[in-house]
């Protein structure tokens, strides 16, 4: 069983990397020890009971069960969920029945990637299949959920395996399923972020499936960006989980941006989604400067990883 698995390290020059480190991650307001223990017990109970509940629940009601369990996991972690719907005329806070696509219709959901809690946050809006790191199924607590959520495993260290992952996504989209992916390809701290890689968007182009861009961020009790849920640098799942359980006042905010037609060009599709996901942040000059600096550093690291020409 993998417990102290850190974020994947780059093994080839095309592998997405993030310059964010554990130095980027700042704890949120601390919860009392009694509260932390209570959270841990509730979380253990939820995760232990879910497999049996899943089997005993009729198929037609499992989606609701999955969503309620995901919300229970968030509450046990002390994370409040906030959903804002920008798909209509003006933004409004979405109710408990926000939907990511029409029933029975495939949709590719794309979001930025901050930490392991992103999967739970998106599932709390509506159950999805996920494209996730292959070793997630071996993780404690989340591994069992990952198997039941039918993750599509991706090994970012194996570039040759990428076409097979795209084909699996396309197959599920064509079958009318909702699939979530994190096109940055790795986790960032939540204050800075990376570019959306276009490869996974090809599945939407091939199947003519609409894409739902999502702006995901974590806030603290004061309404400021919170990096406590980040899973970066030398972080392990164990240290990240402890940090989240010991925090209080974290809000996971999801903004549903207008759905995008896939078109015929995956790079254009990735660009359109990226603009929707990032534009509000780019109005903040300081944050834009931070992002530019971190992306420049990421490019420099990527260049240094390329083998020298003989």
JSON list of N, CA, C and O in Angstrom, two decimals, residues 242-282:
[
{"chain": "A", "resi": 242, "resn": "UNK", "atom": "N", "xyz": [-2.77, 15.24, 6.82]},
{"chain": "A", "resi": 242, "resn": "UNK", "atom": "CA", "xyz": [-2.69, 15.78, 8.18]},
{"chain": "A", "resi": 242, "resn": "UNK", "atom": "C", "xyz": [-2.89, 17.29, 8.18]},
{"chain": "A", "resi": 242, "resn": "UNK", "atom": "O", "xyz": [-3.58, 17.84, 9.05]},
{"chain": "A", "resi": 243, "resn": "UNK", "atom": "N", "xyz": [-2.29, 17.97, 7.21]},
{"chain": "A", "resi": 243, "resn": "UNK", "atom": "CA", "xyz": [-2.41, 19.43, 7.15]},
{"chain": "A", "resi": 243, "resn": "UNK", "atom": "C", "xyz": [-3.86, 19.86, 6.93]},
{"chain": "A", "resi": 243, "resn": "UNK", "atom": "O", "xyz": [-4.34, 20.81, 7.55]},
{"chain": "A", "resi": 244, "resn": "UNK", "atom": "N", "xyz": [-4.56, 19.15, 6.05]},
{"chain": "A", "resi": 244, "resn": "UNK", "atom": "CA", "xyz": [-5.96, 19.49, 5.79]},
{"chain": "A", "resi": 244, "resn": "UNK", "atom": "C", "xyz": [-6.82, 19.23, 7.02]},
{"chain": "A", "resi": 244, "resn": "UNK", "atom": "O", "xyz": [-7.65, 20.06, 7.41]},
{"chain": "A", "resi": 245, "resn": "UNK", "atom": "N", "xyz": [-6.63, 18.07, 7.66]},
{"chain": "A", "resi": 245, "resn": "UNK", "atom": "CA", "xyz": [-7.44, 17.73, 8.83]},
{"chain": "A", "resi": 245, "resn": "UNK", "atom": "C", "xyz": [-7.20, 18.68, 10.00]},
{"chain": "A", "resi": 245, "resn": "UNK", "atom": "O", "xyz": [-8.09, 18.89, 10.83]},
{"chain": "A", "resi": 246, "resn": "UNK", "atom": "N", "xyz": [-6.02, 19.26, 10.06]},
{"chain": "A", "resi": 246, "resn": "UNK", "atom": "CA", "xyz": [-5.69, 20.18, 11.15]},
{"chain": "A", "resi": 246, "resn": "UNK", "atom": "C", "xyz": [-6.09, 21.63, 10.86]},
{"chain": "A", "resi": 246, "resn": "UNK", "atom": "O", "xyz": [-5.87, 22.51, 11.69]},
{"chain": "A", "resi": 247, "resn": "UNK", "atom": "N", "xyz": [-6.65, 21.87, 9.68]},
{"chain": "A", "resi": 247, "resn": "UNK", "atom": "CA", "xyz": [-7.02, 23.23, 9.28]},
{"chain": "A", "resi": 247, "resn": "UNK", "atom": "C", "xyz": [-8.50, 23.48, 9.56]},
{"chain": "A", "resi": 247, "resn": "UNK", "atom": "O", "xyz": [-9.29, 22.56, 9.71]},
{"chain": "A", "resi": 248, "resn": "UNK", "atom": "N", "xyz": [-8.87, 24.73, 9.60]},
{"chain": "A", "resi": 248, "resn": "UNK", "atom": "CA", "xyz": [-10.28, 25.07, 9.71]},
{"chain": "A", "resi": 248, "resn": "UNK", "atom": "C", "xyz": [-10.57, 26.29, 8.83]},
{"chain": "A", "resi": 248, "resn": "UNK", "atom": "O", "xyz": [-9.68, 27.08, 8.53]},
{"chain": "A", "resi": 249, "resn": "UNK", "atom": "N", "xyz": [-11.83, 26.39, 8.43]},
{"chain": "A", "resi": 249, "resn": "UNK", "atom": "CA", "xyz": [-12.24, 27.55, 7.64]},
{"chain": "A", "resi": 249, "resn": "UNK", "atom": "C", "xyz": [-11.93, 27.47, 6.16]},
{"chain": "A", "resi": 249, "resn": "UNK", "atom": "O", "xyz": [-12.03, 28.47, 5.45]},
{"chain": "A", "resi": 250, "resn": "UNK", "atom": "N", "xyz": [-11.55, 26.28, 5.64]},
{"chain": "A", "resi": 250, "resn": "UNK", "atom": "CA", "xyz": [-11.23, 26.16, 4.21]},
{"chain": "A", "resi": 250, "resn": "UNK", "atom": "C", "xyz": [-12.52, 26.09, 3.40]},
{"chain": "A", "resi": 250, "resn": "UNK", "atom": "O", "xyz": [-13.44, 25.34, 3.74]},
{"chain": "A", "resi": 251, "resn": "UNK", "atom": "N", "xyz": [-12.58, 26.85, 2.35]},
{"chain": "A", "resi": 251, "resn": "UNK", "atom": "CA", "xyz": [-13.70, 26.83, 1.42]},
{"chain": "A", "resi": 251, "resn": "UNK", "atom": "C", "xyz": [-13.20, 26.40, 0.05]},
{"chain": "A", "resi": 251, "resn": "UNK", "atom": "O", "xyz": [-12.24, 26.98, -0.47]},
{"chain": "A", "resi": 252, "resn": "UNK", "atom": "N", "xyz": [-13.81, 25.37, -0.51]},
{"chain": "A", "resi": 252, "resn": "UNK", "atom": "CA", "xyz": [-13.51, 24.96, -1.89]},
{"chain": "A", "resi": 252, "resn": "UNK", "atom": "C", "xyz": [-14.53, 25.63, -2.78]},
{"chain": "A", "resi": 252, "resn": "UNK", "atom": "O", "xyz": [-15.73, 25.33, -2.70]},
{"chain": "A", "resi": 253, "resn": "UNK", "atom": "N", "xyz": [-14.07, 26.52, -3.62]},
{"chain": "A", "resi": 253, "resn": "UNK", "atom": "CA", "xyz": [-14.97, 27.27, -4.51]},
{"chain": "A", "resi": 253, "resn": "UNK", "atom": "C", "xyz": [-14.83, 26.78, -5.95]},
{"chain": "A", "resi": 253, "resn": "UNK", "atom": "O", "xyz": [-13.73, 26.77, -6.50]},
{"chain": "A", "resi": 254, "resn": "UNK", "atom": "N", "xyz": [-15.95, 26.35, -6.50]},
{"chain": "A", "resi": 254, "resn": "UNK", "atom": "CA", "xyz": [-15.99, 25.89, -7.89]},
{"chain": "A", "resi": 254, "resn": "UNK", "atom": "C", "xyz": [-16.83, 26.87, -8.69]},
{"chain": "A", "resi": 254, "resn": "UNK", "atom": "O", "xyz": [-17.96, 27.19, -8.31]},
{"chain": "A", "resi": 255, "resn": "UNK", "atom": "N", "xyz": [-16.27, 27.37, -9.78]},
{"chain": "A", "resi": 255, "resn": "UNK", "atom": "CA", "xyz": [-17.00, 28.26, -10.68]},
{"chain": "A", "resi": 255, "resn": "UNK", "atom": "C", "xyz": [-17.21, 27.53, -12.00]},
{"chain": "A", "resi": 255, "resn": "UNK", "atom": "O", "xyz": [-16.24, 27.14, -12.66]},
{"chain": "A", "resi": 256, "resn": "UNK", "atom": "N", "xyz": [-18.46, 27.30, -12.36]},
{"chain": "A", "resi": 256, "resn": "UNK", "atom": "CA", "xyz": [-18.80, 26.64, -13.62]},
{"chain": "A", "resi": 256, "resn": "UNK", "atom": "C", "xyz": [-18.83, 27.68, -14.72]},
{"chain": "A", "resi": 256, "resn": "UNK", "atom": "O", "xyz": [-19.71, 28.53, -14.76]},
{"chain": "A", "resi": 257, "resn": "UNK", "atom": "N", "xyz": [-17.84, 27.63, -15.60]},
{"chain": "A", "resi": 257, "resn": "UNK", "atom": "CA", "xyz": [-17.75, 28.59, -16.70]},
{"chain": "A", "resi": 257, "resn": "UNK", "atom": "C", "xyz": [-18.55, 28.08, -17.90]},
{"chain": "A", "resi": 257, "resn": "UNK", "atom": "O", "xyz": [-18.94, 26.90, -17.94]},
{"chain": "A", "resi": 258, "resn": "UNK", "atom": "N", "xyz": [-18.84, 28.94, -18.89]},
{"chain": "A", "resi": 258, "resn": "UNK", "atom": "CA", "xyz": [-19.64, 28.52, -20.04]},
{"chain": "A", "resi": 258, "resn": "UNK", "atom": "C", "xyz": [-19.06, 27.29, -20.75]},
{"chain": "A", "resi": 258, "resn": "UNK", "atom": "O", "xyz": [-17.85, 27.18, -20.96]},
{"chain": "A", "resi": 259, "resn": "UNK", "atom": "N", "xyz": [-19.94, 26.36, -21.09]},
{"chain": "A", "resi": 259, "resn": "UNK", "atom": "CA", "xyz": [-19.54, 25.13, -21.77]},
{"chain": "A", "resi": 259, "resn": "UNK", "atom": "C", "xyz": [-19.00, 25.47, -23.16]},
{"chain": "A", "resi": 259, "resn": "UNK", "atom": "O", "xyz": [-19.53, 26.34, -23.86]},
{"chain": "A", "resi": 260, "resn": "UNK", "atom": "N", "xyz": [-17.94, 24.77, -23.56]},
{"chain": "A", "resi": 260, "resn": "UNK", "atom": "CA", "xyz": [-17.28, 25.03, -24.83]},
{"chain": "A", "resi": 260, "resn": "UNK", "atom": "C", "xyz": [-17.55, 23.93, -25.85]},
{"chain": "A", "resi": 260, "resn": "UNK", "atom": "O", "xyz": [-17.46, 22.74, -25.55]},
{"chain": "A", "resi": 261, "resn": "UNK", "atom": "N", "xyz": [-17.88, 24.35, -27.09]},
{"chain": "A", "resi": 261, "resn": "UNK", "atom": "CA", "xyz": [-17.98, 23.40, -28.19]},
{"chain": "A", "resi": 261, "resn": "UNK", "atom": "C", "xyz": [-16.58, 22.89, -28.50]},
{"chain": "A", "resi": 261, "resn": "UNK", "atom": "O", "xyz": [-15.62, 23.68, -28.51]},
{"chain": "A", "resi": 262, "resn": "UNK", "atom": "N", "xyz": [-16.42, 21.59, -28.79]},
{"chain": "A", "resi": 262, "resn": "UNK", "atom": "CA", "xyz": [-15.07, 21.06, -28.97]},
{"chain": "A", "resi": 262, "resn": "UNK", "atom": "C", "xyz": [-14.35, 21.60, -30.20]},
{"chain": "A", "resi": 262, "resn": "UNK", "atom": "O", "xyz": [-13.12, 21.71, -30.20]},
{"chain": "A", "resi": 263, "resn": "UNK", "atom": "N", "xyz": [-15.08, 21.90, -31.27]},
{"chain": "A", "resi": 263, "resn": "UNK", "atom": "CA", "xyz": [-14.43, 22.34, -32.49]},
{"chain": "A", "resi": 263, "resn": "UNK", "atom": "C", "xyz": [-13.59, 21.23, -33.10]},
{"chain": "A", "resi": 263, "resn": "UNK", "atom": "O", "xyz": [-13.83, 20.04, -32.86]},
{"chain": "A", "resi": 264, "resn": "UNK", "atom": "N", "xyz": [-12.58, 21.63, -33.86]},
{"chain": "A", "resi": 264, "resn": "UNK", "atom": "CA", "xyz": [-11.74, 20.65, -34.57]},
{"chain": "A", "resi": 264, "resn": "UNK", "atom": "C", "xyz": [-10.26, 20.73, -34.19]},
{"chain": "A", "resi": 264, "resn": "UNK", "atom": "O", "xyz": [-9.46, 19.96, -34.70]},
{"chain": "A", "resi": 265, "resn": "UNK", "atom": "N", "xyz": [-9.91, 21.67, -33.32]},
{"chain": "A", "resi": 265, "resn": "UNK", "atom": "CA", "xyz": [-8.50, 21.90, -32.98]},
{"chain": "A", "resi": 265, "resn": "UNK", "atom": "C", "xyz": [-8.33, 21.81, -31.46]},
{"chain": "A", "resi": 265, "resn": "UNK", "atom": "O", "xyz": [-8.85, 22.65, -30.72]},
{"chain": "A", "resi": 266, "resn": "UNK", "atom": "N", "xyz": [-7.63, 20.80, -30.99]},
{"chain": "A", "resi": 266, "resn": "UNK", "atom": "CA", "xyz": [-7.48, 20.62, -29.55]},
{"chain": "A", "resi": 266, "resn": "UNK", "atom": "C", "xyz": [-6.71, 21.76, -28.90]},
{"chain": "A", "resi": 266, "resn": "UNK", "atom": "O", "xyz": [-6.97, 22.12, -27.74]},
{"chain": "A", "resi": 267, "resn": "UNK", "atom": "N", "xyz": [-5.77, 22.36, -29.63]},
{"chain": "A", "resi": 267, "resn": "UNK", "atom": "CA", "xyz": [-5.01, 23.47, -29.06]},
{"chain": "A", "resi": 267, "resn": "UNK", "atom": "C", "xyz": [-5.89, 24.70, -28.88]},
{"chain": "A", "resi": 267, "resn": "UNK", "atom": "O", "xyz": [-5.80, 25.40, -27.86]},
{"chain": "A", "resi": 268, "resn": "UNK", "atom": "N", "xyz": [-6.74, 24.95, -29.85]},
{"chain": "A", "resi": 268, "resn": "UNK", "atom": "CA", "xyz": [-7.68, 26.07, -29.72]},
{"chain": "A", "resi": 268, "resn": "UNK", "atom": "C", "xyz": [-8.66, 25.81, -28.59]},
{"chain": "A", "resi": 268, "resn": "UNK", "atom": "O", "xyz": [-9.00, 26.73, -27.82]},
{"chain": "A", "resi": 269, "resn": "UNK", "atom": "N", "xyz": [-9.12, 24.58, -28.46]},
{"chain": "A", "resi": 269, "resn": "UNK", "atom": "CA", "xyz": [-10.04, 24.23, -27.39]},
{"chain": "A", "resi": 269, "resn": "UNK", "atom": "C", "xyz": [-9.37, 24.42, -26.03]},
{"chain": "A", "resi": 269, "resn": "UNK", "atom": "O", "xyz": [-9.98, 24.99, -25.10]},
{"chain": "A", "resi": 270, "resn": "UNK", "atom": "N", "xyz": [-8.14, 23.98, -25.89]},
{"chain": "A", "resi": 270, "resn": "UNK", "atom": "CA", "xyz": [-7.42, 24.16, -24.63]},
{"chain": "A", "resi": 270, "resn": "UNK", "atom": "C", "xyz": [-7.23, 25.64, -24.32]},
{"chain": "A", "resi": 270, "resn": "UNK", "atom": "O", "xyz": [-7.37, 26.08, -23.17]},
{"chain": "A", "resi": 271, "resn": "UNK", "atom": "N", "xyz": [-6.94, 26.44, -25.36]},
{"chain": "A", "resi": 271, "resn": "UNK", "atom": "CA", "xyz": [-6.74, 27.88, -25.16]},
{"chain": "A", "resi": 271, "resn": "UNK", "atom": "C", "xyz": [-8.02, 28.54, -24.68]},
{"chain": "A", "resi": 271, "resn": "UNK", "atom": "O", "xyz": [-8.01, 29.36, -23.76]},
{"chain": "A", "resi": 272, "resn": "UNK", "atom": "N", "xyz": [-9.15, 28.19, -25.31]},
{"chain": "A", "resi": 272, "resn": "UNK", "atom": "CA", "xyz": [-10.43, 28.79, -24.91]},
{"chain": "A", "resi": 272, "resn": "UNK", "atom": "C", "xyz": [-10.77, 28.47, -23.46]},
{"chain": "A", "resi": 272, "resn": "UNK", "atom": "O", "xyz": [-11.21, 29.33, -22.69]},
{"chain": "A", "resi": 273, "resn": "UNK", "atom": "N", "xyz": [-10.56, 27.22, -23.08]},
{"chain": "A", "resi": 273, "resn": "UNK", "atom": "CA", "xyz": [-10.85, 26.81, -21.71]},
{"chain": "A", "resi": 273, "resn": "UNK", "atom": "C", "xyz": [-9.91, 27.51, -20.73]},
{"chain": "A", "resi": 273, "resn": "UNK", "atom": "O", "xyz": [-10.34, 27.95, -19.64]},
{"chain": "A", "resi": 274, "resn": "UNK", "atom": "N", "xyz": [-8.65, 27.62, -21.12]},
{"chain": "A", "resi": 274, "resn": "UNK", "atom": "CA", "xyz": [-7.68, 28.28, -20.24]},
{"chain": "A", "resi": 274, "resn": "UNK", "atom": "C", "xyz": [-8.04, 29.74, -20.02]},
{"chain": "A", "resi": 274, "resn": "UNK", "atom": "O", "xyz": [-7.93, 30.26, -18.90]},
{"chain": "A", "resi": 275, "resn": "UNK", "atom": "N", "xyz": [-8.48, 30.43, -21.07]},
{"chain": "A", "resi": 275, "resn": "UNK", "atom": "CA", "xyz": [-8.87, 31.83, -20.92]},
{"chain": "A", "resi": 275, "resn": "UNK", "atom": "C", "xyz": [-10.02, 31.98, -19.93]},
{"chain": "A", "resi": 275, "resn": "UNK", "atom": "O", "xyz": [-10.03, 32.89, -19.10]},
{"chain": "A", "resi": 276, "resn": "UNK", "atom": "N", "xyz": [-11.01, 31.08, -20.02]},
{"chain": "A", "resi": 276, "resn": "UNK", "atom": "CA", "xyz": [-12.14, 31.15, -19.10]},
{"chain": "A", "resi": 276, "resn": "UNK", "atom": "C", "xyz": [-11.72, 30.85, -17.67]},
{"chain": "A", "resi": 276, "resn": "UNK", "atom": "O", "xyz": [-12.22, 31.47, -16.72]},
{"chain": "A", "resi": 277, "resn": "UNK", "atom": "N", "xyz": [-10.80, 29.93, -17.51]},
{"chain": "A", "resi": 277, "resn": "UNK", "atom": "CA", "xyz": [-10.38, 29.52, -16.17]},
{"chain": "A", "resi": 277, "resn": "UNK", "atom": "C", "xyz": [-9.43, 30.52, -15.52]},
{"chain": "A", "resi": 277, "resn": "UNK", "atom": "O", "xyz": [-9.34, 30.59, -14.30]},
{"chain": "A", "resi": 278, "resn": "UNK", "atom": "N", "xyz": [-8.71, 31.32, -16.33]},
{"chain": "A", "resi": 278, "resn": "UNK", "atom": "CA", "xyz": [-7.66, 32.18, -15.78]},
{"chain": "A", "resi": 278, "resn": "UNK", "atom": "C", "xyz": [-7.96, 33.66, -15.82]},
{"chain": "A", "resi": 278, "resn": "UNK", "atom": "O", "xyz": [-7.41, 34.41, -15.02]},
{"chain": "A", "resi": 279, "resn": "UNK", "atom": "N", "xyz": [-8.79, 34.13, -16.74]},
{"chain": "A", "resi": 279, "resn": "UNK", "atom": "CA", "xyz": [-8.97, 35.57, -16.94]},
{"chain": "A", "resi": 279, "resn": "UNK", "atom": "C", "xyz": [-9.27, 36.33, -15.67]},
{"chain": "A", "resi": 279, "resn": "UNK", "atom": "O", "xyz": [-8.69, 37.39, -15.42]},
{"chain": "A", "resi": 280, "resn": "UNK", "atom": "N", "xyz": [-10.18, 35.87, -14.79]},
{"chain": "A", "resi": 280, "resn": "UNK", "atom": "CA", "xyz": [-10.43, 36.64, -13.56]},
{"chain": "A", "resi": 280, "resn": "UNK", "atom": "C", "xyz": [-9.18, 36.82, -12.71]},
{"chain": "A", "resi": 280, "resn": "UNK", "atom": "O", "xyz": [-9.01, 37.84, -12.06]},
{"chain": "A", "resi": 281, "resn": "UNK", "atom": "N", "xyz": [-8.29, 35.84, -12.72]},
{"chain": "A", "resi": 281, "resn": "UNK", "atom": "CA", "xyz": [-7.06, 35.94, -11.94]},
{"chain": "A", "resi": 281, "resn": "UNK", "atom": "C", "xyz": [-6.08, 36.93, -12.57]},
{"chain": "A", "resi": 281, "resn": "UNK", "atom": "O", "xyz": [-5.32, 37.58, -11.86]},
{"chain": "A", "resi": 282, "resn": "UNK", "atom": "N", "xyz": [-6.09, 37.02, -13.88]},
{"chain": "A", "resi": 282, "resn": "UNK", "atom": "CA", "xyz": [-5.13, 37.88, -14.56]},
{"chain": "A", "resi": 282, "resn": "UNK", "atom": "C", "xyz": [-5.40, 39.35, -14.32]},
{"chain": "A", "resi": 282, "resn": "UNK", "atom": "O", "xyz": [-4.57, 40.19, -14.64]}
]
